[in-house]
Short mmCIF file of C-alpha atoms in Angstrom, two decimals:
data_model
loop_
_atom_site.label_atom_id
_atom_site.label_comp_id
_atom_site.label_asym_id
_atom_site.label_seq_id
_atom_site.Cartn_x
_atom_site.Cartn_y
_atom_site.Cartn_z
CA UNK F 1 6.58 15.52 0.73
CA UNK F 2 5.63 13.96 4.29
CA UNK F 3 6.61 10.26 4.81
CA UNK F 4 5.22 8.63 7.62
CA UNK F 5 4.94 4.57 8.90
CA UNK F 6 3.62 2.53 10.93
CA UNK F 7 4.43 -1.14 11.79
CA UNK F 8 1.40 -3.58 11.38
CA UNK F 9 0.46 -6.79 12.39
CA UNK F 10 -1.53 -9.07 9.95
CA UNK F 11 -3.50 -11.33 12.39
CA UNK F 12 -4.15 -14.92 9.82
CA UNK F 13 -7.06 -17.14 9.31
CA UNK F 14 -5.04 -20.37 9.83
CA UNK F 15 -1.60 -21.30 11.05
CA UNK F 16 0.18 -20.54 7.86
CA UNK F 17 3.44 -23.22 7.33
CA UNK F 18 5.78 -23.56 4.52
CA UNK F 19 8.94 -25.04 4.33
CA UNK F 20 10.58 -22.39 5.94
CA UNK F 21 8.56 -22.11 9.31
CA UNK F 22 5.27 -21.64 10.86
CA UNK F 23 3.34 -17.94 11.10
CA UNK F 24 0.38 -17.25 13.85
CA UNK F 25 1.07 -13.66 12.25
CA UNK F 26 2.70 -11.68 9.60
CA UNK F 27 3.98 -7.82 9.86
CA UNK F 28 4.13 -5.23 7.17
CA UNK F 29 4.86 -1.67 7.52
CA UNK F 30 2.29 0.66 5.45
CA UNK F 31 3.55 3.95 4.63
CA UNK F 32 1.80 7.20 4.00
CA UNK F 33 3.27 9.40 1.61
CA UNK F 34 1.35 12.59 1.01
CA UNK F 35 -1.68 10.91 1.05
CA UNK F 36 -0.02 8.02 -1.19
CA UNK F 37 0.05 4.91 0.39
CA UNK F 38 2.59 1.65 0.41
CA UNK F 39 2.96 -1.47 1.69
CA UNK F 40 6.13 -3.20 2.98
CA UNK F 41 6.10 -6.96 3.50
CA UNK F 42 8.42 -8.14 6.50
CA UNK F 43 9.36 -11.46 4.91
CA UNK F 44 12.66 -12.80 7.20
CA UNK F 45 13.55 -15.59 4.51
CA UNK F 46 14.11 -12.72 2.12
CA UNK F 47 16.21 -11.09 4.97
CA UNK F 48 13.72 -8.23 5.41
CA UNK F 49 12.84 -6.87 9.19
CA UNK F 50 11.07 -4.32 10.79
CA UNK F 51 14.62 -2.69 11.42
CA UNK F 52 15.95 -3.05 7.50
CA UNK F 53 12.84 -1.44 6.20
CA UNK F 54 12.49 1.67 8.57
CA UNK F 55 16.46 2.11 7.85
CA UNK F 56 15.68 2.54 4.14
CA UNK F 57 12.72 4.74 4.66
CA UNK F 58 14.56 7.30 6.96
CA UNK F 59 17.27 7.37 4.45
CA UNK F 60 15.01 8.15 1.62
CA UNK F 61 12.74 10.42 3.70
CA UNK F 62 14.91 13.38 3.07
CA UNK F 63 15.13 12.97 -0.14
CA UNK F 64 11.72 13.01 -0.92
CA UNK F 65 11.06 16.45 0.86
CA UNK F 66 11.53 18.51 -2.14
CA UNK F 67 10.76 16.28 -5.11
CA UNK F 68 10.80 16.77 -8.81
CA UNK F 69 7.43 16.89 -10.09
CA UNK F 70 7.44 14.09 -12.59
CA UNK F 71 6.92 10.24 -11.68
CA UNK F 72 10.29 9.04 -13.18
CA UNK F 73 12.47 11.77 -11.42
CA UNK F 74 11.05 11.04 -8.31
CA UNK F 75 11.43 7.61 -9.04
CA UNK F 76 15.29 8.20 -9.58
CA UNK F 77 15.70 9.60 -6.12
CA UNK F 78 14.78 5.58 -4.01
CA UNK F 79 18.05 4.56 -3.16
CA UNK F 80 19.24 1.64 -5.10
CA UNK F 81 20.87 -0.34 -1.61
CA UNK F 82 18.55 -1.86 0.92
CA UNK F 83 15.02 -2.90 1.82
CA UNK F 84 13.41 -4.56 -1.77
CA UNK F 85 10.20 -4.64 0.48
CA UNK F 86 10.71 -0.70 1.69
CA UNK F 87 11.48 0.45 -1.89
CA UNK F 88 8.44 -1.03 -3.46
CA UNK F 89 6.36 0.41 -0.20
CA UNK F 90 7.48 3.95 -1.56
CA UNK F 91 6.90 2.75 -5.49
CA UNK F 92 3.63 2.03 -4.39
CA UNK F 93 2.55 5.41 -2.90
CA UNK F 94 4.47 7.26 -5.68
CA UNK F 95 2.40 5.12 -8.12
CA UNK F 96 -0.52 6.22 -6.24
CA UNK F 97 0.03 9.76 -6.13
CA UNK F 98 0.35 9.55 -9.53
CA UNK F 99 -2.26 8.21 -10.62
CA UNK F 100 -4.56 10.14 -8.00
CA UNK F 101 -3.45 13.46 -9.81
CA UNK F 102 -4.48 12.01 -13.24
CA UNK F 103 -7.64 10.72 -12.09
CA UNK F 104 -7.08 7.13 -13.38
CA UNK F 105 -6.21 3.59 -11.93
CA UNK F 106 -3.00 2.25 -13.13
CA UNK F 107 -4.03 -0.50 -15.23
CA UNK F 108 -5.78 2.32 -17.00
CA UNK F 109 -3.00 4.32 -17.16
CA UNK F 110 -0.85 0.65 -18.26
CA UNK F 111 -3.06 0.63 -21.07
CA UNK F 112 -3.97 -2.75 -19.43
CA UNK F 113 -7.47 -5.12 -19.67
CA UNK F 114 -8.33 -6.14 -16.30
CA UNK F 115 -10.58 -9.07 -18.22
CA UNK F 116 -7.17 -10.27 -18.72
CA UNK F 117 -6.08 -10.71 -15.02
CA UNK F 118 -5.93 -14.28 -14.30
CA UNK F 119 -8.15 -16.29 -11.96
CA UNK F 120 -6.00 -16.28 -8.77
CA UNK F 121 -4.88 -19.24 -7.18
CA UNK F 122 -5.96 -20.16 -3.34
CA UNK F 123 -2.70 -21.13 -0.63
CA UNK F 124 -3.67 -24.01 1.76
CA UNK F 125 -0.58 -24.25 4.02
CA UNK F 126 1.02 -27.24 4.94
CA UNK F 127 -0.93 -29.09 7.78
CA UNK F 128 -1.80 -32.77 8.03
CA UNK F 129 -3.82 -34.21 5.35
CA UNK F 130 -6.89 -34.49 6.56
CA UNK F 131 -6.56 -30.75 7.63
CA UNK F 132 -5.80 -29.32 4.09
CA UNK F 133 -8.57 -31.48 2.66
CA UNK F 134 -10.92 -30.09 4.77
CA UNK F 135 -9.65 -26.35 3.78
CA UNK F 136 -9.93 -27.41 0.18
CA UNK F 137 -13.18 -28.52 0.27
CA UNK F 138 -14.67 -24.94 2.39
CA UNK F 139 -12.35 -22.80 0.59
CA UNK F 140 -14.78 -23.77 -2.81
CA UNK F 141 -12.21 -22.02 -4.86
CA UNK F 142 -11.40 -23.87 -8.35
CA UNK F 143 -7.70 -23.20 -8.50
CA UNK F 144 -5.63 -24.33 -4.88
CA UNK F 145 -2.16 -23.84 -3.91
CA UNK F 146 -0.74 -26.58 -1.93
CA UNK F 147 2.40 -26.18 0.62
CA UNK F 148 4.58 -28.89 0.57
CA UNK F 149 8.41 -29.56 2.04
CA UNK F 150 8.64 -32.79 4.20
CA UNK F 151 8.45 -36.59 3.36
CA UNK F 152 4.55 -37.00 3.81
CA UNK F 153 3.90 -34.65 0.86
CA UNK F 154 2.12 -37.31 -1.02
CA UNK F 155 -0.10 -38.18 1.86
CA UNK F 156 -1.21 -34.55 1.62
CA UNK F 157 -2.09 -34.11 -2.27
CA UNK F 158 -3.60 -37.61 -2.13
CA UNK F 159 -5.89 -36.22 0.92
CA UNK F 160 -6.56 -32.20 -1.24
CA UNK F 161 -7.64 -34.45 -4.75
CA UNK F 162 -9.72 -36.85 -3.17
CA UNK F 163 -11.33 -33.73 -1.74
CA UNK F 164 -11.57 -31.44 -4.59
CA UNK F 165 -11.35 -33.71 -7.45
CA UNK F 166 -11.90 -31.19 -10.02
CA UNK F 167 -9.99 -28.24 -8.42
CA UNK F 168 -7.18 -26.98 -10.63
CA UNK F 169 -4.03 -27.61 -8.35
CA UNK F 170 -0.43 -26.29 -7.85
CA UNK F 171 2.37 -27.11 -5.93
CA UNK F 172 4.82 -24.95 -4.06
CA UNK F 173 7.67 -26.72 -1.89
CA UNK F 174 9.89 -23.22 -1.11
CA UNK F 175 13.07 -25.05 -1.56
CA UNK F 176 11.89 -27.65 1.07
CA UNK F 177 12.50 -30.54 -0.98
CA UNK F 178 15.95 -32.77 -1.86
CA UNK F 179 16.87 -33.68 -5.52
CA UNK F 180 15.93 -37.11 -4.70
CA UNK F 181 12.90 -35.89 -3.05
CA UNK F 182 11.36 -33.82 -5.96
CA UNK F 183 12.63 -37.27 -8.46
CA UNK F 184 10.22 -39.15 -6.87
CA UNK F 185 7.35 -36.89 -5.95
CA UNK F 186 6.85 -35.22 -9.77
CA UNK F 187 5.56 -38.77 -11.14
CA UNK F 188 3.10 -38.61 -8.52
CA UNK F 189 2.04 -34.99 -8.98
CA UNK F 190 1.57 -35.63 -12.72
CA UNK F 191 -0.32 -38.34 -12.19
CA UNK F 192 -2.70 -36.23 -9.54
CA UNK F 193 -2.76 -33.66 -12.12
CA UNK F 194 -0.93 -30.91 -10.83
CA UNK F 195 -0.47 -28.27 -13.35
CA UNK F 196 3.15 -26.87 -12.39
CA UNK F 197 5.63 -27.26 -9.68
CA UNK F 198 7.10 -24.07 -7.49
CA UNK F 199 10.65 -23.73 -6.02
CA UNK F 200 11.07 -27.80 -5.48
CA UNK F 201 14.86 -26.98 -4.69
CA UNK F 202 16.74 -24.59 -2.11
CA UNK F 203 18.19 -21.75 -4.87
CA UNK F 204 21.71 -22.61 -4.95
CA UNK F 205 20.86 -25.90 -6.60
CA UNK F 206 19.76 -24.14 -9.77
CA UNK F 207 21.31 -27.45 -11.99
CA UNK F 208 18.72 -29.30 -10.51
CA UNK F 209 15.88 -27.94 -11.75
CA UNK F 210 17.08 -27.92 -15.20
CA UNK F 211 16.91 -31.61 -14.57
CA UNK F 212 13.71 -31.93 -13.01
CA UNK F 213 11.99 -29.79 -15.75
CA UNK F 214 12.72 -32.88 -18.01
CA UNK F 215 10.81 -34.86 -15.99
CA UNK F 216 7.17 -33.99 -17.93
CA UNK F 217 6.00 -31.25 -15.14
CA UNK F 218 6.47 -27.25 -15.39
CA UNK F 219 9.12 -25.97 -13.06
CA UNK F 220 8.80 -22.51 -11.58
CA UNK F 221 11.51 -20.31 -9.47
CA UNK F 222 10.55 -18.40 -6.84
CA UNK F 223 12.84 -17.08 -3.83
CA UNK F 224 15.79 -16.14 -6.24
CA UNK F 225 13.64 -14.41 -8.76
CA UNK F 226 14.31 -10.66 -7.28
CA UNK F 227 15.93 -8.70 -10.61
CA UNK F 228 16.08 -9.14 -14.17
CA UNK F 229 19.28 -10.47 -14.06
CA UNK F 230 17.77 -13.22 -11.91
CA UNK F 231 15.31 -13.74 -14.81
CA UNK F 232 17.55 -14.00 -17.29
CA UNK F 233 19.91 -16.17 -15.28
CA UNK F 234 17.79 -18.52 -14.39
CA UNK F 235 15.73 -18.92 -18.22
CA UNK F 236 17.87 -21.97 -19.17
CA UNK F 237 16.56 -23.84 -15.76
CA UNK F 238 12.85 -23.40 -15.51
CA UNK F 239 9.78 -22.82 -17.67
CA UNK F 240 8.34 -19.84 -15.38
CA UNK F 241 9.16 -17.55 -12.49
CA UNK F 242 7.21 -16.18 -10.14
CA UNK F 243 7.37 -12.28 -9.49
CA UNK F 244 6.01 -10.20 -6.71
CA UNK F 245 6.57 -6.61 -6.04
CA UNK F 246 8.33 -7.28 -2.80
CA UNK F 247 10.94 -9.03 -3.85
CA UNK F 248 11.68 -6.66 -7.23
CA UNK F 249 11.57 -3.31 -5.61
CA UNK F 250 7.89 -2.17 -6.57
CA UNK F 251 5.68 -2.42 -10.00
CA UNK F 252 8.23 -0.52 -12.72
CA UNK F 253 10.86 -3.12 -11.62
CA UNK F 254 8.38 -6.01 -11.68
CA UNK F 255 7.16 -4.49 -15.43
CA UNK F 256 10.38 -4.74 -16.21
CA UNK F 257 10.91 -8.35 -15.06
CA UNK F 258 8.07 -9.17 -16.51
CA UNK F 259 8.60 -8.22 -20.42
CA UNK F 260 12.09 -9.80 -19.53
CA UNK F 261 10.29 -13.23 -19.06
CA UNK F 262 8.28 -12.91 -21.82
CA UNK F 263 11.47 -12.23 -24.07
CA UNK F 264 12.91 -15.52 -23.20
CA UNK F 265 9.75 -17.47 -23.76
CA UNK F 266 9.13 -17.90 -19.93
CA UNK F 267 5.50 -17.95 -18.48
CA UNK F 268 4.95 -15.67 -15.11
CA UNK F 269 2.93 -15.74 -12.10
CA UNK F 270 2.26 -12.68 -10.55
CA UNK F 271 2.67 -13.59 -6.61
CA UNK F 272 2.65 -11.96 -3.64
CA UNK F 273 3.61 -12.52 -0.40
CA UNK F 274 0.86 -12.54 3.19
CA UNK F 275 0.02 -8.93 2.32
CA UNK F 276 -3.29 -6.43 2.93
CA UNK F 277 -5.36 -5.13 -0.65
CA UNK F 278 -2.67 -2.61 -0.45
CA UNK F 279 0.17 -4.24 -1.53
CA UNK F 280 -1.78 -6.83 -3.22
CA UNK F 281 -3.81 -4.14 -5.08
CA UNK F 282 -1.01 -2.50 -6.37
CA UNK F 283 0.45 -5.72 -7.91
CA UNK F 284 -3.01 -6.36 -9.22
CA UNK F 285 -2.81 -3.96 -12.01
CA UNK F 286 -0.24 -6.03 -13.34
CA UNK F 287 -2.16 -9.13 -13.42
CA UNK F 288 -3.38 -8.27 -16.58
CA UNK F 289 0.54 -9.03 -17.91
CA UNK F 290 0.96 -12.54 -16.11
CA UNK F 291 -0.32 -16.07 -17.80
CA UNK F 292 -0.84 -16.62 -14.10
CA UNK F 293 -2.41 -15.12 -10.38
CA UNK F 294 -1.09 -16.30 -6.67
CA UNK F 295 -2.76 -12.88 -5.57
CA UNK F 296 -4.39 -14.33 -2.47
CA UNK F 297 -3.19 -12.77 0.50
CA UNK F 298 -6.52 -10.65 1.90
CA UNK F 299 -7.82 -13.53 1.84
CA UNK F 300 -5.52 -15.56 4.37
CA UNK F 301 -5.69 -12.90 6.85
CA UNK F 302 -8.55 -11.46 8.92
CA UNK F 303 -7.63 -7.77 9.74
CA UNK F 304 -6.98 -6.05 6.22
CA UNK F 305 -7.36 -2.42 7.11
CA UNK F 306 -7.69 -1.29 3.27
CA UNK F 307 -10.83 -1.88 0.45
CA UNK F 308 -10.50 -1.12 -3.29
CA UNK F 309 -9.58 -5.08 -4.04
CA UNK F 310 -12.29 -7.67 -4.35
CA UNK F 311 -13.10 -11.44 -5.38
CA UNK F 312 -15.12 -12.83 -7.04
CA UNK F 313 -14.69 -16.65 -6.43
CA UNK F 314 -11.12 -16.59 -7.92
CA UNK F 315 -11.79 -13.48 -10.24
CA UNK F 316 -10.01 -10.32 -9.35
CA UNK F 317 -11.98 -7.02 -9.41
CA UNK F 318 -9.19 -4.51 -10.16
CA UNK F 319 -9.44 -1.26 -8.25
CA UNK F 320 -11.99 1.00 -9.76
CA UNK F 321 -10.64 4.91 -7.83
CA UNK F 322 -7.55 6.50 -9.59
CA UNK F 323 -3.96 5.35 -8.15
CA UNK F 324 -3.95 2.49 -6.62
CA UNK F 325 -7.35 2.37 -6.16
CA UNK F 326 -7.06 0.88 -2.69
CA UNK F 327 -8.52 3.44 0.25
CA UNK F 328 -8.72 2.89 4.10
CA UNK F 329 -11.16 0.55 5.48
CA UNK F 330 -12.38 3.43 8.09
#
């Protein structure tokens, strides 16, 4: 088999800030594998570069010259050390090749509904208030994601419910907020009716969400979420976790993950990260499997090179062609 990548630049709609910085742009490498295709998200806070992910691929290049011929032994042969965001690229394509030789998507082949797949959830970055209300209110999606992380927070949800009053909303601070902080903001976001609450703390301060979780609002964890160890480390501190293929090492690991959480009486959200249909796509066909969707990213950027993945308002259209479904733009 023939691996080949490219570097890409995802060109955004809007200055996209979280806690952790501001983005003008976002790069992923997309691989080619045969004709299978992947998608690597270069996401520094989780320590991935350009660099770390076309290290892992030219290490598992070779070993995907001669392949076995089933899915799981050429599964086996990813190394285990290295990019999360370059494995899952290559999960991805070997996914798709799959499924392109059986003829079938892969929520087909999951044995999966995709009138299960939850509405998804819209991300309005962090901005000043009056510039988030104003997204809210254009975006006319029914279920926002607000960016939070600094001490005018309130200002900001105050400014997004006055604006969409009947919008479903959540909250994600990325570890940007203090103990004290996230004390005296979860009052407020129960009272503005925020449904859950995302990563309020930085990850080493896992005590503290076990605390704040008694405080009447759903608690999610994010950035340490990457195995199923995390998941079941982290069950006795939060009600949910969010999961994205980048972060687990591709779909069978985020399966995995997944029917982990759901052992231990945890809800999901299926995430992702700024990513094209491709990557998104392929996590899509496990939307079916999560109580919840943050499957925006084609719609935060404004050069996705790929189709196969639509919207409907805040519906997702699963891929329709076998594999991954998701094909090249032109």
């Amino acid at each position: 088999m023939k691996l080949r990548w490219k570097p890409y630049t995802l060109e955004l709609s809007h200055p996209f800030k979280i806690a952790h910085g501001t983005s003008h742009t976002r790069t992923a490498v997309l691989i080619d594998l045969d004709g299978g295709l992947g998608e690597a998200a270069v996401v520094s806070y989780h320590g991935e570069s350009v660099a770390a992910v076309e290290e892992y691929l030219k290490r598992a290049a070779p070993l995907l010259e001669d392949p076995p011929a089933t899915l799981q032994g050429r599964l086996e042969l990813l190394p285990a050390e290295g990019s999360r965001a370059a494995r899952a690229a290559l999960e991805m394509a070997l996914f798709d090749l799959w499924g392109r030789e059986l003829g079938m998507p892969l929520w087909r082949l999951f044995g999966l509904d995709p009138e299960r797949a939850p509405l998804t959830s819209f991300t309005i970055a962090m901005g000043e208030p009056g510039e988030m209300a104003e997204l809210a209110r254009t975006s006319g999606m029914p279920l926002l994601k607000l960016k939070v992380g600094g001490e005018d927070d309130l200002e900001r949800l105050e400014a997004v419910r006055s604006a969409r009053p009947n919008a479903r909303i959540r909250v994600d601070a990325n570890g940007g907020w203090s103990l004290e902080q996230a004390r005296r903001f979860i009052p407020e976001l129960i009272r503005l009716g925020v449904e859950f609450l995302e990563q309020p703390l930085p990850p080493e301060e896992r005590e503290g969400f076990a605390e704040l979780r008694r405080l009447g609002l759903p608690v999610f964890a994010d950035e340490p979420i990457k195995t199923v160890a995390d998941v079941v480390a982290w069950a006795p501190y939060v009600d949910g976790v969010v999961i994205k293929l980048a972060k687990s090492g591709g779909i069978a690991p985020a399966r995995a993950m997944i029917e982990t959480a759901r052992a231990l009486g945890l809800e999901v959200m299926l995430g992702c990260m700024v990513e094209t249909r491709l990557a998104v796509g392929a996590a899509a066909h496990l939307a079916p499997l999560a109580d919840h969707a943050d499957l925006d990213g084609p719609m935060l950027i404004k050069n996705d090179p790929f189709t196969g993945l639509e919207y409907a308002g805040a519906r997702l259209l699963l891929p329709q062609n076998p594999g991954l479904g998701i094909r090249r733009a032109n």
